[in-house]
Short mmCIF file of C-alpha atoms and ligand atoms in Angstrom, two decimals:
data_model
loop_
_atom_site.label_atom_id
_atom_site.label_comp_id
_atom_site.label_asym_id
_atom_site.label_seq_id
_atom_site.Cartn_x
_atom_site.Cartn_y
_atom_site.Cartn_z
CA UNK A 1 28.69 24.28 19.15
CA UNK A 2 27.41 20.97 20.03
CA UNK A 3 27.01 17.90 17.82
CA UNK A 4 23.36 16.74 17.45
CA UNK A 5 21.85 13.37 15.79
CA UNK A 6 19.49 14.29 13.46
CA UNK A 7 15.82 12.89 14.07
CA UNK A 8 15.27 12.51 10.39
CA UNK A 9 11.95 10.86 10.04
CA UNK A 10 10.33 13.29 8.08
CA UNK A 11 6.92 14.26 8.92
CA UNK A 12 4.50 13.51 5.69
CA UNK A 13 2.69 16.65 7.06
CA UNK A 14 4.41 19.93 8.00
CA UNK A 15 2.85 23.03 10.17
CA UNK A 16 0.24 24.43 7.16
CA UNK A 17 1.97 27.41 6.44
CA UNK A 18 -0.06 30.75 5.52
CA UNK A 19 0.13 32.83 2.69
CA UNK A 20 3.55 34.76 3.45
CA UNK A 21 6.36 37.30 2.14
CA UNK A 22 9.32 35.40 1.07
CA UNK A 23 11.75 37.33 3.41
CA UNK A 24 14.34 34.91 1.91
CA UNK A 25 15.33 33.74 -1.51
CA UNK A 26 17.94 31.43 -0.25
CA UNK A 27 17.54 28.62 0.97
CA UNK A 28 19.00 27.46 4.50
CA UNK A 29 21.37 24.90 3.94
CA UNK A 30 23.32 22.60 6.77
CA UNK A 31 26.44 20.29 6.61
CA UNK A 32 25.44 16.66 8.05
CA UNK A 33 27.95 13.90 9.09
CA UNK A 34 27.83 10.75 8.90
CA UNK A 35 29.08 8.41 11.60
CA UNK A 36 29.12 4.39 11.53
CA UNK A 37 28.96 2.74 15.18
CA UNK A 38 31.39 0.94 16.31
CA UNK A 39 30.13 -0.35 19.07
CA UNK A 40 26.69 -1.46 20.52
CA UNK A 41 23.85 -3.35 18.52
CA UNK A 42 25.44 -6.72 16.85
CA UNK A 43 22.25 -7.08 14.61
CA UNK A 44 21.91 -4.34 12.76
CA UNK A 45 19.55 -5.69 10.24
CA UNK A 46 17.21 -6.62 12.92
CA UNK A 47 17.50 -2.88 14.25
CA UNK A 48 15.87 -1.95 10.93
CA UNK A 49 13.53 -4.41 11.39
CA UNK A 50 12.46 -2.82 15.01
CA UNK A 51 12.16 0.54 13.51
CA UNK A 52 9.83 -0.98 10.56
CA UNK A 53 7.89 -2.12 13.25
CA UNK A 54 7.43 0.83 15.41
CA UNK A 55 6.63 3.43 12.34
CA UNK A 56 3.71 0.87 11.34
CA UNK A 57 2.26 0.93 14.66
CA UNK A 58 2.87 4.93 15.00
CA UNK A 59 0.61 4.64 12.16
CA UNK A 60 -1.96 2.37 13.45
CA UNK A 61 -1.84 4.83 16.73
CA UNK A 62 -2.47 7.97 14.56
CA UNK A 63 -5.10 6.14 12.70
CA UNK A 64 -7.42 5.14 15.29
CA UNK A 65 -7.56 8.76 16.67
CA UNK A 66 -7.90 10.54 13.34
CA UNK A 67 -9.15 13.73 13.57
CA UNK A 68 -7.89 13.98 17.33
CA UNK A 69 -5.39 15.95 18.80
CA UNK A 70 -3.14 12.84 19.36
CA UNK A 71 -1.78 12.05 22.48
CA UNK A 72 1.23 10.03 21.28
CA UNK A 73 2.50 9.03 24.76
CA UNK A 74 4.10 5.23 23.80
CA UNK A 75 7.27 4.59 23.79
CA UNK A 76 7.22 3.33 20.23
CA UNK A 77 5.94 6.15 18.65
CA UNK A 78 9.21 7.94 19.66
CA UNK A 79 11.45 4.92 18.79
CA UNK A 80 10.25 5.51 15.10
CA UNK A 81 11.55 9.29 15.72
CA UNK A 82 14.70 8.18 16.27
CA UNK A 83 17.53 7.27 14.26
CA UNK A 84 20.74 8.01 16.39
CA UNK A 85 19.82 4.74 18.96
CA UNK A 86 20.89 1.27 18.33
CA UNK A 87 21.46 2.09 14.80
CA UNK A 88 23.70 1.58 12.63
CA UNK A 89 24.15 4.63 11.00
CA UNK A 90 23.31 8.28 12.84
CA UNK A 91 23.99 11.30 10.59
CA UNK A 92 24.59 14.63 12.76
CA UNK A 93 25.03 18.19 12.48
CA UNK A 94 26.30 21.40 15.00
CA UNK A 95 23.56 23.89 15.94
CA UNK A 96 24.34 26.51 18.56
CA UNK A 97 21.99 27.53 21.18
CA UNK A 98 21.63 30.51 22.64
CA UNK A 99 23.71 34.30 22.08
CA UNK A 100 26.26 33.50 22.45
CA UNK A 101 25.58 30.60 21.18
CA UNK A 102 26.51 27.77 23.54
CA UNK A 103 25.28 24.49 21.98
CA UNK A 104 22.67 23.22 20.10
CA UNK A 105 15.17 17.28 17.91
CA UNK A 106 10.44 16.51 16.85
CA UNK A 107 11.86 17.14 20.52
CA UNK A 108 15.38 19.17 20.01
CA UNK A 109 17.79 18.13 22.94
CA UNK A 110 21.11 19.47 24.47
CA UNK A 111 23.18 18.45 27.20
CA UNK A 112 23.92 14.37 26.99
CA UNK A 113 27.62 15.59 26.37
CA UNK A 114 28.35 18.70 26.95
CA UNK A 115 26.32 21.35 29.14
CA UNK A 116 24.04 23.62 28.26
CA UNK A 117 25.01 26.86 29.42
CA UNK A 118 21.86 29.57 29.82
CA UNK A 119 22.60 32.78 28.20
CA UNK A 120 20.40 35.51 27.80
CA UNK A 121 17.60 34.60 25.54
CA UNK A 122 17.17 31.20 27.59
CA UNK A 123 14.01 30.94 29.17
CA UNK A 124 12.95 28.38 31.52
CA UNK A 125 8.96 27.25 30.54
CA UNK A 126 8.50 25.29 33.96
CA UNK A 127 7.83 22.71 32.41
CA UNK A 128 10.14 18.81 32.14
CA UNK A 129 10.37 16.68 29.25
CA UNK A 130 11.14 12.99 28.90
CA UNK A 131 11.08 11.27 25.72
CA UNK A 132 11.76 7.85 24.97
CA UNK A 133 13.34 6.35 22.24
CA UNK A 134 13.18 2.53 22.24
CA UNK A 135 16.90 1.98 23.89
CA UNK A 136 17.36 5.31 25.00
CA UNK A 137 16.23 8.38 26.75
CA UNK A 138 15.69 11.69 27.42
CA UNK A 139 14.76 13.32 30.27
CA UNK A 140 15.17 16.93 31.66
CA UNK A 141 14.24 20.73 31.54
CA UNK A 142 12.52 22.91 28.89
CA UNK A 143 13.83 26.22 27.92
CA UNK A 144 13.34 28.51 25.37
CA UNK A 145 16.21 29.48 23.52
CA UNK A 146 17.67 31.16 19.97
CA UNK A 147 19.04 28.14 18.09
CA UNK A 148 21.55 29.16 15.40
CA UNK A 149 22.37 26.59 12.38
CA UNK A 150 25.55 26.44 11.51
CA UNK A 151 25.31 28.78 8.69
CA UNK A 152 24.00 31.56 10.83
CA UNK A 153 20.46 31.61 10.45
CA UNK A 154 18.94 31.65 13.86
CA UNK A 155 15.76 30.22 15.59
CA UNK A 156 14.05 32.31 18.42
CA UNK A 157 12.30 30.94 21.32
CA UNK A 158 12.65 26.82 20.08
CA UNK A 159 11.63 24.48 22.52
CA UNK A 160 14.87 22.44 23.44
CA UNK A 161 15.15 19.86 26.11
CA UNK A 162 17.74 20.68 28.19
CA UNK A 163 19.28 16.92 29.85
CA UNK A 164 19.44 15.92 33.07
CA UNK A 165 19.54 12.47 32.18
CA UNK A 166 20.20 10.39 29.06
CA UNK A 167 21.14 7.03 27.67
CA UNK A 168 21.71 5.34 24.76
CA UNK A 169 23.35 8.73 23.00
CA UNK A 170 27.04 8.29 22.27
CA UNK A 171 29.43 10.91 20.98
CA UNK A 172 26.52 13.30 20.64
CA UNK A 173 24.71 15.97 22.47
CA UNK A 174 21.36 15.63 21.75
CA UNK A 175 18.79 15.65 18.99
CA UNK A 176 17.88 17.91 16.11
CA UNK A 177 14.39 16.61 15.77
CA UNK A 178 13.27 17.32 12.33
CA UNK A 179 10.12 14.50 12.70
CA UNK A 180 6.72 14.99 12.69
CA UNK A 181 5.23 17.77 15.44
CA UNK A 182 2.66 15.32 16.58
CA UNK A 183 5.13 12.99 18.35
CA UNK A 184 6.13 15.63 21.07
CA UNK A 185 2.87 15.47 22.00
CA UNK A 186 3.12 14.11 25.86
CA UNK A 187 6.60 14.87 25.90
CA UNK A 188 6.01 17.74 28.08
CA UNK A 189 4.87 17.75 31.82
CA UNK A 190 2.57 19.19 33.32
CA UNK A 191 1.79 20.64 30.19
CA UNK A 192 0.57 17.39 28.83
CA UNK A 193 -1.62 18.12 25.74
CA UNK A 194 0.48 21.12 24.55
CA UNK A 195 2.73 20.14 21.36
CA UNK A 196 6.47 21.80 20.46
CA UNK A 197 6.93 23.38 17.61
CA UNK A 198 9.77 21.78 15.97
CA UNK A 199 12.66 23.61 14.41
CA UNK A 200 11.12 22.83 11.38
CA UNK A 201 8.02 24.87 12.19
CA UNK A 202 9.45 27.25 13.44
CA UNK A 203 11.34 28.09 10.57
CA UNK A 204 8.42 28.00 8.44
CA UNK A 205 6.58 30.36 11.29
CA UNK A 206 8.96 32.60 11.69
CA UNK A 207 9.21 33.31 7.75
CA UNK A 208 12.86 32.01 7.70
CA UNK A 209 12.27 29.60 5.12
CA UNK A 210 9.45 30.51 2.65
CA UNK A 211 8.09 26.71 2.12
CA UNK A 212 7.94 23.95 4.49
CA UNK A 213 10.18 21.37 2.50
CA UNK A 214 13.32 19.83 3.21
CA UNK A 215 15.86 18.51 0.66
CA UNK A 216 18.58 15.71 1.13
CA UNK A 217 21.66 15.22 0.29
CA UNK A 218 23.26 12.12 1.34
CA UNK A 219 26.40 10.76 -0.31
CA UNK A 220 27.82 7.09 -0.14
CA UNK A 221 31.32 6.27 1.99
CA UNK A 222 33.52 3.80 3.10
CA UNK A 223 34.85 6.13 6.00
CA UNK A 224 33.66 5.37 9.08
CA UNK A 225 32.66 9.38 10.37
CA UNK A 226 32.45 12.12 7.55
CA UNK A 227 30.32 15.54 6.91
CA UNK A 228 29.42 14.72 3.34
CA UNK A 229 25.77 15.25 3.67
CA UNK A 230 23.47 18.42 3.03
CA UNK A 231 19.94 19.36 4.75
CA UNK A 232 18.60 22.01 2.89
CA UNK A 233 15.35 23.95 4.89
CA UNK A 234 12.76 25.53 2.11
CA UNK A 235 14.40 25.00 -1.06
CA UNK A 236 16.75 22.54 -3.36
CA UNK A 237 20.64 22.32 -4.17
CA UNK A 238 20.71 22.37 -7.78
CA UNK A 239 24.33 21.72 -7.16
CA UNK A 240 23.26 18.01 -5.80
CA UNK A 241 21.81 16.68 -8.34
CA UNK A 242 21.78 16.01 -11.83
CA UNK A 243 19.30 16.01 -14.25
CA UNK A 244 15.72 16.73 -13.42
CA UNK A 245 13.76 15.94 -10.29
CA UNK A 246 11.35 13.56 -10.50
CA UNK A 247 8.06 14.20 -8.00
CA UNK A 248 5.59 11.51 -6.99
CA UNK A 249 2.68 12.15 -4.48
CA UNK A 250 2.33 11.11 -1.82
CA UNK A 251 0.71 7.27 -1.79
CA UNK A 252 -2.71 7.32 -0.97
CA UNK A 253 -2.37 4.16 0.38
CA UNK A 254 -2.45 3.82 4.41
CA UNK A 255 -0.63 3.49 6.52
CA UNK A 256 2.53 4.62 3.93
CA UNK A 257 0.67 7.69 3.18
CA UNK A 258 1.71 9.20 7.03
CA UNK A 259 5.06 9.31 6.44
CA UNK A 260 7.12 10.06 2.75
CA UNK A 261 4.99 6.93 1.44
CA UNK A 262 5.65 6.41 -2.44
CA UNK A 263 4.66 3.53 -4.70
CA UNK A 264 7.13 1.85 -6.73
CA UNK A 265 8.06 -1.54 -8.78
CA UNK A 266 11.64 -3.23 -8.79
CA UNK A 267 13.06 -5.31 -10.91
CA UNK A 268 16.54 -7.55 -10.61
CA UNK A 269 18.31 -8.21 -13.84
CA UNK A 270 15.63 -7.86 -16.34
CA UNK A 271 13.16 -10.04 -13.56
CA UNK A 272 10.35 -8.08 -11.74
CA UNK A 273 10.90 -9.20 -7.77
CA UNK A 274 8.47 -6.38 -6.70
CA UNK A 275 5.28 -5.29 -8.72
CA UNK A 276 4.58 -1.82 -7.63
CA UNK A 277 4.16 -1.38 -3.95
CA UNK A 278 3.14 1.32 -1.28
CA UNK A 279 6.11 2.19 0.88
CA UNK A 280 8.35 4.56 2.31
CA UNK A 281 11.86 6.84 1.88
CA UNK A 282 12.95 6.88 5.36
CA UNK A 283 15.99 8.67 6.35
CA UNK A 284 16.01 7.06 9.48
CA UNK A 285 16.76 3.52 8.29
CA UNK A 286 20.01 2.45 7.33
CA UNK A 287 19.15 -0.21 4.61
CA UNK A 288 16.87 -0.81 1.60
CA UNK A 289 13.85 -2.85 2.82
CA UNK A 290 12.04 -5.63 1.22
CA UNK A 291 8.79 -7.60 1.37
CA UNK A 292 9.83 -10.80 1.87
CA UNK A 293 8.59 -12.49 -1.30
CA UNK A 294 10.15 -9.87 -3.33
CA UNK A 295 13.50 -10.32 -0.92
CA UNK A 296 13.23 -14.15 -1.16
CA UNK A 297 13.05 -13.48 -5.22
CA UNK A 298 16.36 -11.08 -5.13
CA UNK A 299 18.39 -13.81 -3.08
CA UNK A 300 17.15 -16.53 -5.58
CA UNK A 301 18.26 -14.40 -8.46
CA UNK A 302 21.89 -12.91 -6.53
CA UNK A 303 22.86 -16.39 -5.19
CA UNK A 304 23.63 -14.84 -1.78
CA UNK A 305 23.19 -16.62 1.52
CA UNK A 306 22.34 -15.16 4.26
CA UNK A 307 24.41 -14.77 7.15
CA UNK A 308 23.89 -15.80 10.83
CA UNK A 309 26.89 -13.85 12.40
CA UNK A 310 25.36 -10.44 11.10
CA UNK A 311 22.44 -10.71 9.81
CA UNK A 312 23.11 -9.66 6.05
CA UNK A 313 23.32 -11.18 2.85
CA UNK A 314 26.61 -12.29 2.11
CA UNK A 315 28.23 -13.42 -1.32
CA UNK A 316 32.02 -13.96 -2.42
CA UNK A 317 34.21 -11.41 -4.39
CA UNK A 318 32.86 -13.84 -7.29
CA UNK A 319 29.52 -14.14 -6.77
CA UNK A 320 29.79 -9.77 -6.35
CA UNK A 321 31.27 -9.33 -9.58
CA UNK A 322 28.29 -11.24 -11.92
CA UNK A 323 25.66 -9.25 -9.40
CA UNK A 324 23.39 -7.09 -11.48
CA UNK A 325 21.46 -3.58 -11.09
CA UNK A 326 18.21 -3.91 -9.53
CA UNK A 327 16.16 -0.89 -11.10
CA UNK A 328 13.21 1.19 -9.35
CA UNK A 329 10.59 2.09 -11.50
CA UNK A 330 8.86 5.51 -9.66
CA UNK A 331 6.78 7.91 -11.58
CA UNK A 332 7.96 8.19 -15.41
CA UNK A 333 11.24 7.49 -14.27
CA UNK A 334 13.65 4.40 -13.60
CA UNK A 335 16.39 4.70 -10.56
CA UNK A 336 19.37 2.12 -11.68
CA UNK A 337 20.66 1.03 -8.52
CA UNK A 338 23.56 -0.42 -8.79
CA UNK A 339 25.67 -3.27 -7.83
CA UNK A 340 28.33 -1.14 -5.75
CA UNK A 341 25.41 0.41 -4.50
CA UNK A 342 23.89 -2.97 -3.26
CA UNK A 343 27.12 -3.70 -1.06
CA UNK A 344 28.01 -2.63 2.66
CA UNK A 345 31.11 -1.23 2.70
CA UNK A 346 34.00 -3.46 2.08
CA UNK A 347 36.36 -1.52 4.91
CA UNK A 348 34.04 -1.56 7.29
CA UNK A 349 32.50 -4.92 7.11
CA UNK A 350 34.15 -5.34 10.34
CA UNK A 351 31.90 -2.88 11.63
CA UNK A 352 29.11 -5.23 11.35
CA UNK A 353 30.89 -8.21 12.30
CA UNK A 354 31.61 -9.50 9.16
CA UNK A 355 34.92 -10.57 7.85
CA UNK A 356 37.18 -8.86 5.73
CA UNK A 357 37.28 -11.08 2.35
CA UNK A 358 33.15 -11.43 1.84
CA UNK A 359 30.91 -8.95 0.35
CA UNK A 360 27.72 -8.62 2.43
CA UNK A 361 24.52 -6.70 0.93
CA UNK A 362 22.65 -3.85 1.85
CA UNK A 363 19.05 -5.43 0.71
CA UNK A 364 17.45 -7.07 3.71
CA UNK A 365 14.06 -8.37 4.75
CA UNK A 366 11.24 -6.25 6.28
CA UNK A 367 9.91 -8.80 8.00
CA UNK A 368 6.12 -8.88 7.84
CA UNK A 369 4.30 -9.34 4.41
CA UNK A 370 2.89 -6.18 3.09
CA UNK A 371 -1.06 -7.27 3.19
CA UNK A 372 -0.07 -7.26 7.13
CA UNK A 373 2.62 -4.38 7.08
CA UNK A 374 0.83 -1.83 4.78
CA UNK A 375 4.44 -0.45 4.49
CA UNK A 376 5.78 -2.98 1.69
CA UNK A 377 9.46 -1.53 1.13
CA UNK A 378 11.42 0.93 3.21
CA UNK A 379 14.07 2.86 0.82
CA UNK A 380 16.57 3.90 3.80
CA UNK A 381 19.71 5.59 3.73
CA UNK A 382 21.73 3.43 1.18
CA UNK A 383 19.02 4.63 -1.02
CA UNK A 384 19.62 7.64 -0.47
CA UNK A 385 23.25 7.93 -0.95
CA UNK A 386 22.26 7.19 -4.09
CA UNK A 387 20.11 9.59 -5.28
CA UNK A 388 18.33 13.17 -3.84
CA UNK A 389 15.60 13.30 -2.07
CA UNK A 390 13.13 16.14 -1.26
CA UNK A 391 10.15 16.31 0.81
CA UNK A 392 7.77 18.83 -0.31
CA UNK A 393 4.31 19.38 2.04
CA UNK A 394 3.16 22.02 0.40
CA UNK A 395 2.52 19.86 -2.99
CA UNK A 396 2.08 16.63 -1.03
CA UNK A 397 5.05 15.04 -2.84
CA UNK A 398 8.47 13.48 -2.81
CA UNK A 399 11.00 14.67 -5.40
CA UNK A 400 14.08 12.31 -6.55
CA UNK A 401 16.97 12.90 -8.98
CA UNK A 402 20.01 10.94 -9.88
CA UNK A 403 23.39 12.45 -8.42
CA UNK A 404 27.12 12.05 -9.09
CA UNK A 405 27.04 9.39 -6.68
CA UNK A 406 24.49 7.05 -8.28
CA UNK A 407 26.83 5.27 -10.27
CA UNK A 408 30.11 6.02 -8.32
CA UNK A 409 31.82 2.87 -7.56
CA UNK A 410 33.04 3.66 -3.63
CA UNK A 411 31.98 0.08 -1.93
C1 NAG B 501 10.29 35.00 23.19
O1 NAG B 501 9.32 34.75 24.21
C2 NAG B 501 9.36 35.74 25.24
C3 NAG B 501 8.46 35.28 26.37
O2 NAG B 501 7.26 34.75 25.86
C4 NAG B 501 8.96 37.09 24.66
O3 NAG B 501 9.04 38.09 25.64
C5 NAG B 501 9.92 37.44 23.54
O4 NAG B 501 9.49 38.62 22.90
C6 NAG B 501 9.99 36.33 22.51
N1 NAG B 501 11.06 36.63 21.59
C7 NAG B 501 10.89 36.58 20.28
C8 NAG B 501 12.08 36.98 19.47
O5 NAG B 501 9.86 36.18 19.73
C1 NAG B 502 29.55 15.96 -10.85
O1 NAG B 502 30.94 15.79 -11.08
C2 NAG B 502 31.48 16.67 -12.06
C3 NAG B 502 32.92 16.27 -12.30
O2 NAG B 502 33.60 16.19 -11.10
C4 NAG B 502 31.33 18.10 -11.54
O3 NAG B 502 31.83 18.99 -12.51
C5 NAG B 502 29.87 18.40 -11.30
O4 NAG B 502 29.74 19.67 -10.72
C6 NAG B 502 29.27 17.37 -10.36
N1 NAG B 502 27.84 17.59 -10.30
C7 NAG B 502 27.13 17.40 -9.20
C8 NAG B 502 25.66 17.63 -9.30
O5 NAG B 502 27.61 17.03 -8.12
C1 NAG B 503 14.12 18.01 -17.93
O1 NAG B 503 12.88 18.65 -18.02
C2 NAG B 503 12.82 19.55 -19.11
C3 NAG B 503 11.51 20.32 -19.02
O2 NAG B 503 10.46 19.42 -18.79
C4 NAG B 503 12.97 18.79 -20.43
O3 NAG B 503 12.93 19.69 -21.51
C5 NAG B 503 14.30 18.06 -20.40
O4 NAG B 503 14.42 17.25 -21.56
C6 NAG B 503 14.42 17.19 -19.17
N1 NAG B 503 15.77 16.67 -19.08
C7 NAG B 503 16.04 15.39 -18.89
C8 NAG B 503 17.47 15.03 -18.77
O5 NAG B 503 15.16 14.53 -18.76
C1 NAG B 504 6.33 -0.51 -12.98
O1 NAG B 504 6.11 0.87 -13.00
C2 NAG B 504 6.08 1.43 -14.29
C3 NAG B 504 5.94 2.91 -14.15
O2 NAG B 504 4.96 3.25 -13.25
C4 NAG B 504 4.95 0.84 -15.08
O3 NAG B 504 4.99 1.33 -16.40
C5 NAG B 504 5.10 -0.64 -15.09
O4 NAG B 504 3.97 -1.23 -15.72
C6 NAG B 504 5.21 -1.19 -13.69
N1 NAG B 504 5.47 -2.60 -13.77
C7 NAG B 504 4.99 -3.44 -12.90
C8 NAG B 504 5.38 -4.87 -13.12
O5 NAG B 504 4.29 -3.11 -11.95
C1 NAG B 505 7.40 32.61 16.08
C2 NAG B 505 7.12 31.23 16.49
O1 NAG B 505 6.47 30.49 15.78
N1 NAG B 505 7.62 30.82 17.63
C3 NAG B 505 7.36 29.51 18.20
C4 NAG B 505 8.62 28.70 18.27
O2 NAG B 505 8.45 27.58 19.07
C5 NAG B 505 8.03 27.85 20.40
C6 NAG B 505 8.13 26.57 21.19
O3 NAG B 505 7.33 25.54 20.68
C7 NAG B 505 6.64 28.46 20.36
O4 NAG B 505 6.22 28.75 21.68
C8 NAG B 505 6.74 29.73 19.56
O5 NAG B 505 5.44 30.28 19.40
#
């Protein structure tokens, strides 16, 4: 087995699936860790800001050749892929490839770390692939291979890129790209135009899964590397969640509405600081993302400063313990999220370069107004540990449901 990051930018559109024979009730579920870096970026804030940047202009790229097959060659396209460089937070999983299996990305990848070993259902297209991914790379050979998720169910003939050279990737193997098909367009040479099927797709093609929908399960730490999170391919974990799911659809607004784009309004101790917005639930961002009127409002209301050395908000043990809920109003339904939920974890503030006695906050700035953005608010990953998330194509809708960890006090 070999540990992948997971390229979790979910694609707002899935392969159309036809009409098919449910070969299985079950749904196909897979363990994720989570892992905090160490080492690397010193701005992580500003990281989330990059990414922000490169999904809107993804957007703006897909837009102005709608109805095209799109040729998504730029190097930003793929940054906005890509959570497991110069971020903050990757989460990973272990997928074997090949039978035996031997190891195991929109572009899935083996190799960085350990090699790929052929077997025999590997089979060599001819073809390279190179994908970049803002601060790193991929480049190398594509085969064909069976790749087998860790709870068995198997793959055949997914495109994986096998590495000759990489950078940027530490502690991993390669990619589990779960993103959208169209950005492995121009990933392949000389097979320029052709897209890969992503593990997703293939899943859905190949009847494994009965419904092209994913369903997350992410769950809030303070330990630096942990498998506490669940991927679950065609179906939910009614053992995630509690109560019922609440589903949105998808915002019609553009350029939200090409990724998980959802409207919602937020308000901070009984003051609005957001009236409801078109934005995004991105897995691949690490913090909750504000337009910057509505993030100047929460500082004015919280008191906190922000910080030079790492970019966050900051407050005193104090200032923490008067800091209020802010609450998400989406659909018929309103997500308390809560002060603990607001803060970076204390024990690893030194991960960010912050110092041990300070509380720093989660809530940062996206950076462009939303009249220039289009994507007002991104709800990343500290959202998510919050509550569960699923991604439905076939309905065209995002589903989310308080868990055991919305109100758990771990930070
Ligand atoms: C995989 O592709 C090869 C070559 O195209 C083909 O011979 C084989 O039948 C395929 N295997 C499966 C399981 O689809
Ligand atoms: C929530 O926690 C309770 C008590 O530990 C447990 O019985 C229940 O199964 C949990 N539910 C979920 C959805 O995690
Ligand atoms: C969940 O939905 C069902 C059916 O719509 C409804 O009867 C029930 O009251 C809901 N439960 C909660 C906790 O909202
Ligand atoms: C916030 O959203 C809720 C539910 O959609 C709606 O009832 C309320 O009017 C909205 N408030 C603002 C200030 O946009
Ligand atoms: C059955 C099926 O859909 N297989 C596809 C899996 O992905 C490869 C690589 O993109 C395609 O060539 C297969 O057609």
């Amino acid at each position: 087995m070999q540990v992948l990051a997971l390229v979790l930018l979910l694609p707002a559109v899935l392969a159309a699936v036809p009409p098919i024979v449910r070969i299985t009730d079950s749904p196909i579920t897979l363990p994720i860790a989570k892992r905090i870096r160490a080492v690397g970026v010193t701005n992580f804030v500003e990281a989330d800001r990059a990414r922000a940047r490169s999904l809107i202009q993804m957007s703006k790229a897909k837009a102005t050749k709608a109805g095209d097959d799109i040729l998504n060659t730029n190097a930003d396209s793929a940054v906005g892929n890509d959570p497991a460089t110069n971020t903050l937070v990757s989460y990973v999983a272990s997928v074997g490839v090949g039978n035996p299996p031997t190891t195991g990305s929109s572009n899935t990848w083996v190799g960085a770390d350990t090699a790929y070993v052929k077997t025999p259902t590997s089979i060599q297209t001819g073809d390279t692939v190179s994908v970049t991914y803002g601060s790193g790379s991929f480049s190398g050979t594509e085969f064909l291979d069976l790749v087998t998720l860790s709870n068995g169910f198997a793959i055949s003939n997914q495109s994986i890129g096998v590495a000759t050279s990489s950078s940027g990737f530490t502690g991993v193997d390669g990619i589990l790209g779960l993103g959208p098909t169209d950005l492995t367009l121009g990933t392949l040479s000389p097979d320029t135009t052709t897209s890969v099927s992503t593990v997703t797709d293939n899943l859905s093609n190949q009847r494994i899964i009965s419904t092209p929908l994913l369903a997350v399960s992410f769950e809030p730490t303070n330990s630096q590397a942990i498998t506490n999170g669940e991927l679950t391919f065609g179906g939910i974990d009614s053992s995630k969640f509690i109560g019922n799911i609440t589903y949105v659809p998808i915002t019609s607004s553009s350029p939200s509405n090409t990724f998980w784009g959802i409207e919602q309004n937020i308000t901070y101790g009984g003051i609005p600081i957001m009236f409801t917005t078109a934005g995004i639930v991105d897995t691949g961002t690490t913090l909750l993302l504000l337009p910057p009127l509505s993030f100047a409002a929460y500082v004015l209301n919280t008191g906190a400063t922000p910080d030079s050395t790492t970019g966050f908000l900051k407050m005193t043990t104090s200032e923490f313990a008067n800091l209020k809920s802010l609450f998400f109003s989406i659909g018929e339904t309103t997500f308390e999220f809560t002060a603990n939920a607001q803060a970076w974890p204390r024990n690893l503030n030194s991960f960010i370069g912050g110092d041990p006695n300070s509380v720093y906050l989660v809530v940062a700035n996206i950076g462009l107004p939303n009249r220039l953005n289009g994507i007002g608010f991104i709800n990343g990953q500290v959202f998510l540990e919050r509550f569960y998330s699923v991604f439905d194509t076939a309905n065209k809708r995002v589903g989310l449901a308080n868990t055991n960890f919305t109100f758990a006090t771990t930070n």
